[in-house]
Short mmCIF file of C-alpha atoms in Angstrom, two decimals:
data_model
loop_
_atom_site.label_atom_id
_atom_site.label_comp_id
_atom_site.label_asym_id
_atom_site.label_seq_id
_atom_site.Cartn_x
_atom_site.Cartn_y
_atom_site.Cartn_z
CA MET K 1 11.83 -15.39 -8.69
CA GLU K 2 10.89 -17.18 -5.73
CA PRO K 3 15.04 -17.84 -4.98
CA ASP K 4 15.73 -13.50 -4.85
CA LEU K 5 12.96 -13.03 -2.85
CA ASN K 6 13.43 -15.35 -0.67
CA ALA K 7 16.63 -13.91 -0.10
CA LEU K 8 15.15 -10.67 1.03
CA GLY K 9 13.77 -12.39 3.69
CA PHE K 10 10.15 -13.79 1.95
CA GLN K 11 8.39 -16.96 2.23
CA LEU K 12 5.80 -18.36 -0.39
CA LEU K 13 2.45 -18.93 0.87
CA LYS K 14 1.83 -21.55 -1.81
CA SER K 15 -1.83 -21.43 -1.44
CA ASP K 16 -2.13 -18.21 -2.55
CA ILE K 17 0.39 -17.80 -4.58
CA THR K 18 1.83 -14.68 -2.15
CA PHE K 19 5.19 -13.99 -1.15
CA LYS K 20 5.41 -12.46 2.56
CA ARG K 21 7.93 -11.56 5.29
CA LYS K 22 8.08 -9.50 8.47
CA LYS K 23 9.90 -6.02 8.66
CA GLU K 24 10.86 -3.82 11.10
CA GLY K 25 7.01 -4.92 12.96
CA PHE K 26 4.89 -4.41 9.37
CA SER K 27 3.84 -7.19 7.24
CA GLN K 28 5.05 -7.50 3.28
CA GLU K 29 3.28 -8.84 0.63
CA VAL K 30 3.61 -9.83 -2.95
CA HIS K 31 0.55 -11.53 -4.10
CA PHE K 32 0.59 -12.58 -7.89
CA ALA K 33 -3.50 -11.68 -8.71
CA LEU K 34 -5.00 -14.05 -11.28
CA ASN K 35 -7.96 -13.48 -13.64
CA ASN K 36 -10.99 -15.68 -12.90
CA ARG K 37 -11.06 -15.98 -16.72
CA ASN K 38 -7.85 -18.27 -16.58
CA SER K 39 -8.09 -21.14 -19.04
CA GLY K 40 -5.66 -23.35 -19.93
CA SER K 41 -3.36 -22.61 -22.52
CA SER K 42 -5.41 -19.44 -24.52
CA ILE K 43 -5.63 -16.79 -20.96
CA VAL K 44 -3.39 -16.67 -18.99
CA VAL K 45 -3.29 -13.51 -17.26
CA PHE K 46 -2.17 -11.82 -13.51
CA TRP K 47 -1.37 -8.80 -12.45
CA LEU K 48 0.98 -7.75 -8.75
CA ILE K 49 -0.24 -7.27 -5.74
CA LEU K 50 2.07 -5.40 -3.04
CA SER K 51 0.65 -4.35 0.04
CA VAL K 52 1.72 -3.61 3.63
CA ARG K 53 0.24 -4.10 6.61
CA SER K 54 0.51 -3.21 10.90
CA SER K 55 -1.19 -5.31 13.64
CA PHE K 56 1.04 -2.64 15.48
CA TYR K 57 -1.28 0.22 13.91
CA THR K 58 -4.56 -1.65 14.74
CA LYS K 59 -4.18 -1.92 18.30
CA TRP K 60 -2.89 1.93 18.73
CA HIS K 61 -5.20 3.07 16.83
CA LEU K 62 -7.96 1.46 19.55
CA ASP K 63 -5.82 1.95 22.63
CA THR K 64 -5.83 5.54 20.86
CA TYR K 65 -9.43 6.66 20.32
CA HIS K 66 -11.21 4.08 21.51
CA GLN K 67 -12.71 2.23 18.54
CA GLU K 68 -10.82 -0.29 15.67
CA ALA K 69 -9.32 0.59 12.82
CA MET K 70 -11.04 0.07 9.44
CA ASN K 71 -8.12 -1.92 8.40
CA ASP K 72 -4.49 -2.97 9.07
CA HIS K 73 -3.64 -1.63 5.76
CA ILE K 74 -0.50 0.81 5.86
CA ASN K 75 -1.02 1.06 1.59
CA SER K 76 -0.75 -0.78 -1.28
CA TRP K 77 -0.12 -0.93 -4.80
CA ASP K 78 -1.52 -3.10 -7.85
CA SER K 79 0.93 -3.35 -11.36
CA ILE K 80 -2.61 -2.37 -12.86
CA ASN K 81 -2.62 1.74 -10.82
CA ASN K 82 1.31 2.14 -10.66
CA SER K 83 3.34 2.50 -13.56
CA LYS K 84 6.00 1.29 -11.45
CA LEU K 85 4.87 -2.03 -11.68
CA GLU K 86 4.91 -2.08 -15.26
CA THR K 87 7.04 -3.64 -17.87
CA PRO K 88 6.98 -3.17 -22.16
CA TYR K 89 4.65 -7.15 -21.84
CA SER K 90 1.94 -5.62 -19.67
CA ARG K 91 -1.35 -3.58 -20.71
CA SER K 92 -2.86 -1.88 -18.54
CA GLY K 93 -0.74 -3.58 -16.23
CA HIS K 94 -1.72 -6.93 -16.90
CA TYR K 95 0.64 -10.02 -17.88
CA ASP K 96 -0.74 -12.13 -20.03
CA LEU K 97 1.84 -15.34 -20.81
CA THR K 98 -0.79 -16.46 -23.83
CA GLN K 99 0.43 -13.31 -25.10
CA HIS K 100 5.31 -13.10 -24.70
CA ASP K 101 8.10 -14.93 -24.64
CA ASN K 102 6.59 -16.21 -20.96
CA VAL K 103 11.21 -16.37 -20.20
CA LYS K 104 11.37 -12.65 -20.98
CA LEU K 105 7.50 -11.44 -19.52
CA MET K 106 9.15 -13.22 -16.30
CA VAL K 107 12.43 -11.42 -16.70
CA THR K 108 10.64 -8.36 -16.61
CA VAL K 109 8.18 -8.79 -14.48
CA ARG K 110 11.32 -9.96 -11.66
CA GLU K 111 13.22 -6.17 -12.69
CA ALA K 112 10.09 -4.21 -11.98
CA LEU K 113 9.95 -6.30 -8.52
CA MET K 114 13.02 -6.27 -7.63
CA GLN K 115 13.96 -2.78 -8.75
CA ARG K 116 10.79 -0.37 -8.16
CA GLY K 117 8.76 -2.61 -6.54
CA ILE K 118 10.88 -3.55 -2.35
CA GLU K 119 11.27 -0.30 -2.57
CA LEU K 120 7.64 0.95 -2.84
CA LEU K 121 6.66 -1.57 0.58
CA ASP K 122 10.32 -0.71 2.22
CA ARG K 123 9.56 2.95 2.00
CA SER K 124 5.86 2.36 3.43
CA SER K 125 7.74 0.58 6.14
CA ASP K 126 7.57 3.26 8.25
CA TRP K 127 5.32 5.62 9.25
CA GLN K 128 6.87 8.70 8.49
CA GLY K 129 7.84 7.08 4.74
CA ALA K 130 4.75 5.87 4.88
CA ALA K 131 2.83 9.09 5.81
CA ASP K 132 4.77 11.46 2.97
CA GLN K 133 4.11 8.51 0.35
CA LEU K 134 0.40 8.72 0.80
CA MET K 135 0.42 12.40 0.14
CA GLU K 136 2.99 11.98 -2.55
CA GLU K 137 0.69 9.69 -3.93
CA LYS K 138 -2.99 11.97 -3.16
CA LYS K 139 -3.86 8.71 -1.77
CA TYR K 140 -6.67 11.69 0.26
CA GLY K 141 -8.84 9.54 0.98
CA SER K 142 -6.56 7.72 4.15
CA VAL K 143 -6.21 11.10 5.80
CA ALA K 144 -6.60 9.54 9.28
CA LYS K 145 -3.74 6.89 8.12
CA ILE K 146 -1.56 10.00 7.12
CA PHE K 147 -2.70 11.88 10.14
CA ASP K 148 -1.54 8.80 12.59
CA PHE K 149 1.61 7.61 10.87
CA TYR K 150 3.23 10.96 11.07
CA ILE K 151 2.04 11.17 14.98
CA LEU K 152 3.28 7.54 15.63
CA SER K 153 6.97 8.80 13.08
CA GLY K 154 6.89 11.43 16.48
CA HIS K 155 5.67 14.36 13.69
CA ILE K 156 3.33 15.97 15.52
CA GLY K 157 3.27 19.41 12.86
CA LYS K 158 3.33 17.36 9.56
CA ALA K 159 0.35 15.50 11.31
CA GLU K 160 -1.26 18.79 12.07
CA ASP K 161 -0.19 19.64 8.31
CA SER K 162 -1.73 17.08 6.64
CA LEU K 163 -5.45 17.61 8.07
CA GLN K 164 -5.34 21.00 6.75
CA PHE K 165 -4.08 20.50 3.72
CA ILE K 166 -6.59 17.48 2.92
CA GLU K 167 -9.48 18.77 4.68
CA ASP K 168 -8.93 21.51 2.27
CA HIS K 169 -9.01 20.13 -0.73
CA TYR K 170 -11.74 18.53 0.49
CA LYS K 171 -13.87 21.98 0.71
CA GLN K 172 -11.94 22.80 -2.98
CA THR K 173 -12.82 19.34 -4.30
CA GLY K 174 -16.65 19.09 -3.17
CA ASN K 175 -18.74 16.11 -2.72
CA ILE K 176 -16.64 14.60 0.32
CA PRO K 177 -18.20 12.01 2.35
CA GLU K 178 -18.76 13.18 5.47
CA LYS K 179 -16.68 10.64 7.46
CA ARG K 180 -14.31 12.18 6.03
CA PHE K 181 -14.92 14.93 8.08
CA GLU K 182 -15.35 13.34 11.50
CA GLU K 183 -12.65 11.65 11.08
CA ILE K 184 -10.07 15.02 10.67
CA ARG K 185 -12.68 16.29 13.97
CA ILE K 186 -11.19 13.07 15.89
CA ARG K 187 -7.55 13.92 14.74
CA ARG K 188 -8.28 17.64 15.55
CA ALA K 189 -9.33 16.32 19.19
CA TYR K 190 -6.73 14.27 19.99
CA LEU K 191 -3.88 17.45 18.52
CA LYS K 192 -6.09 18.95 21.73
CA SER K 193 -5.46 16.54 23.77
CA LEU K 194 -1.48 16.53 23.64
CA THR K 195 -1.75 20.27 24.21
#
């Protein structure tokens, strides 16, 4: 797998079992998370975590709202919660090297990563793609980021529409933390400042 990822510009951080690359101002990561209970050859379990980050976003957020962003994450996925990263050899998103032929297992992990995982990373390494993806994945807890990413992509109308859609969803759902509504109020004030 390393040669394939290296060919795409990823570098291996051996201490972390993480591959990283910069792409158009974004940082993409492929991390192999190990089970805390791994033991010799009796338990050898791992899962994939993919993420996109942007230090530009945290600086923009501070400059725009005069408060620090929660974090620099754009989006992330793991093989436990994302069917695009599952293979016939995964069980609830976990891969167990003691239960399967290691070569066959790693071939399917490589295929999932190269055919579907890289696509997830690349789509979220673009502001509009990131916002669209968060909406499609119904990650409405990221309402502030969805709005911000549409603003950064120059789609003010989509930013405004996303706020309204998510606010309506929250009101129907009920029991939503007040912080989410505060994020919406801050973004509405920002929209007013643009006119």
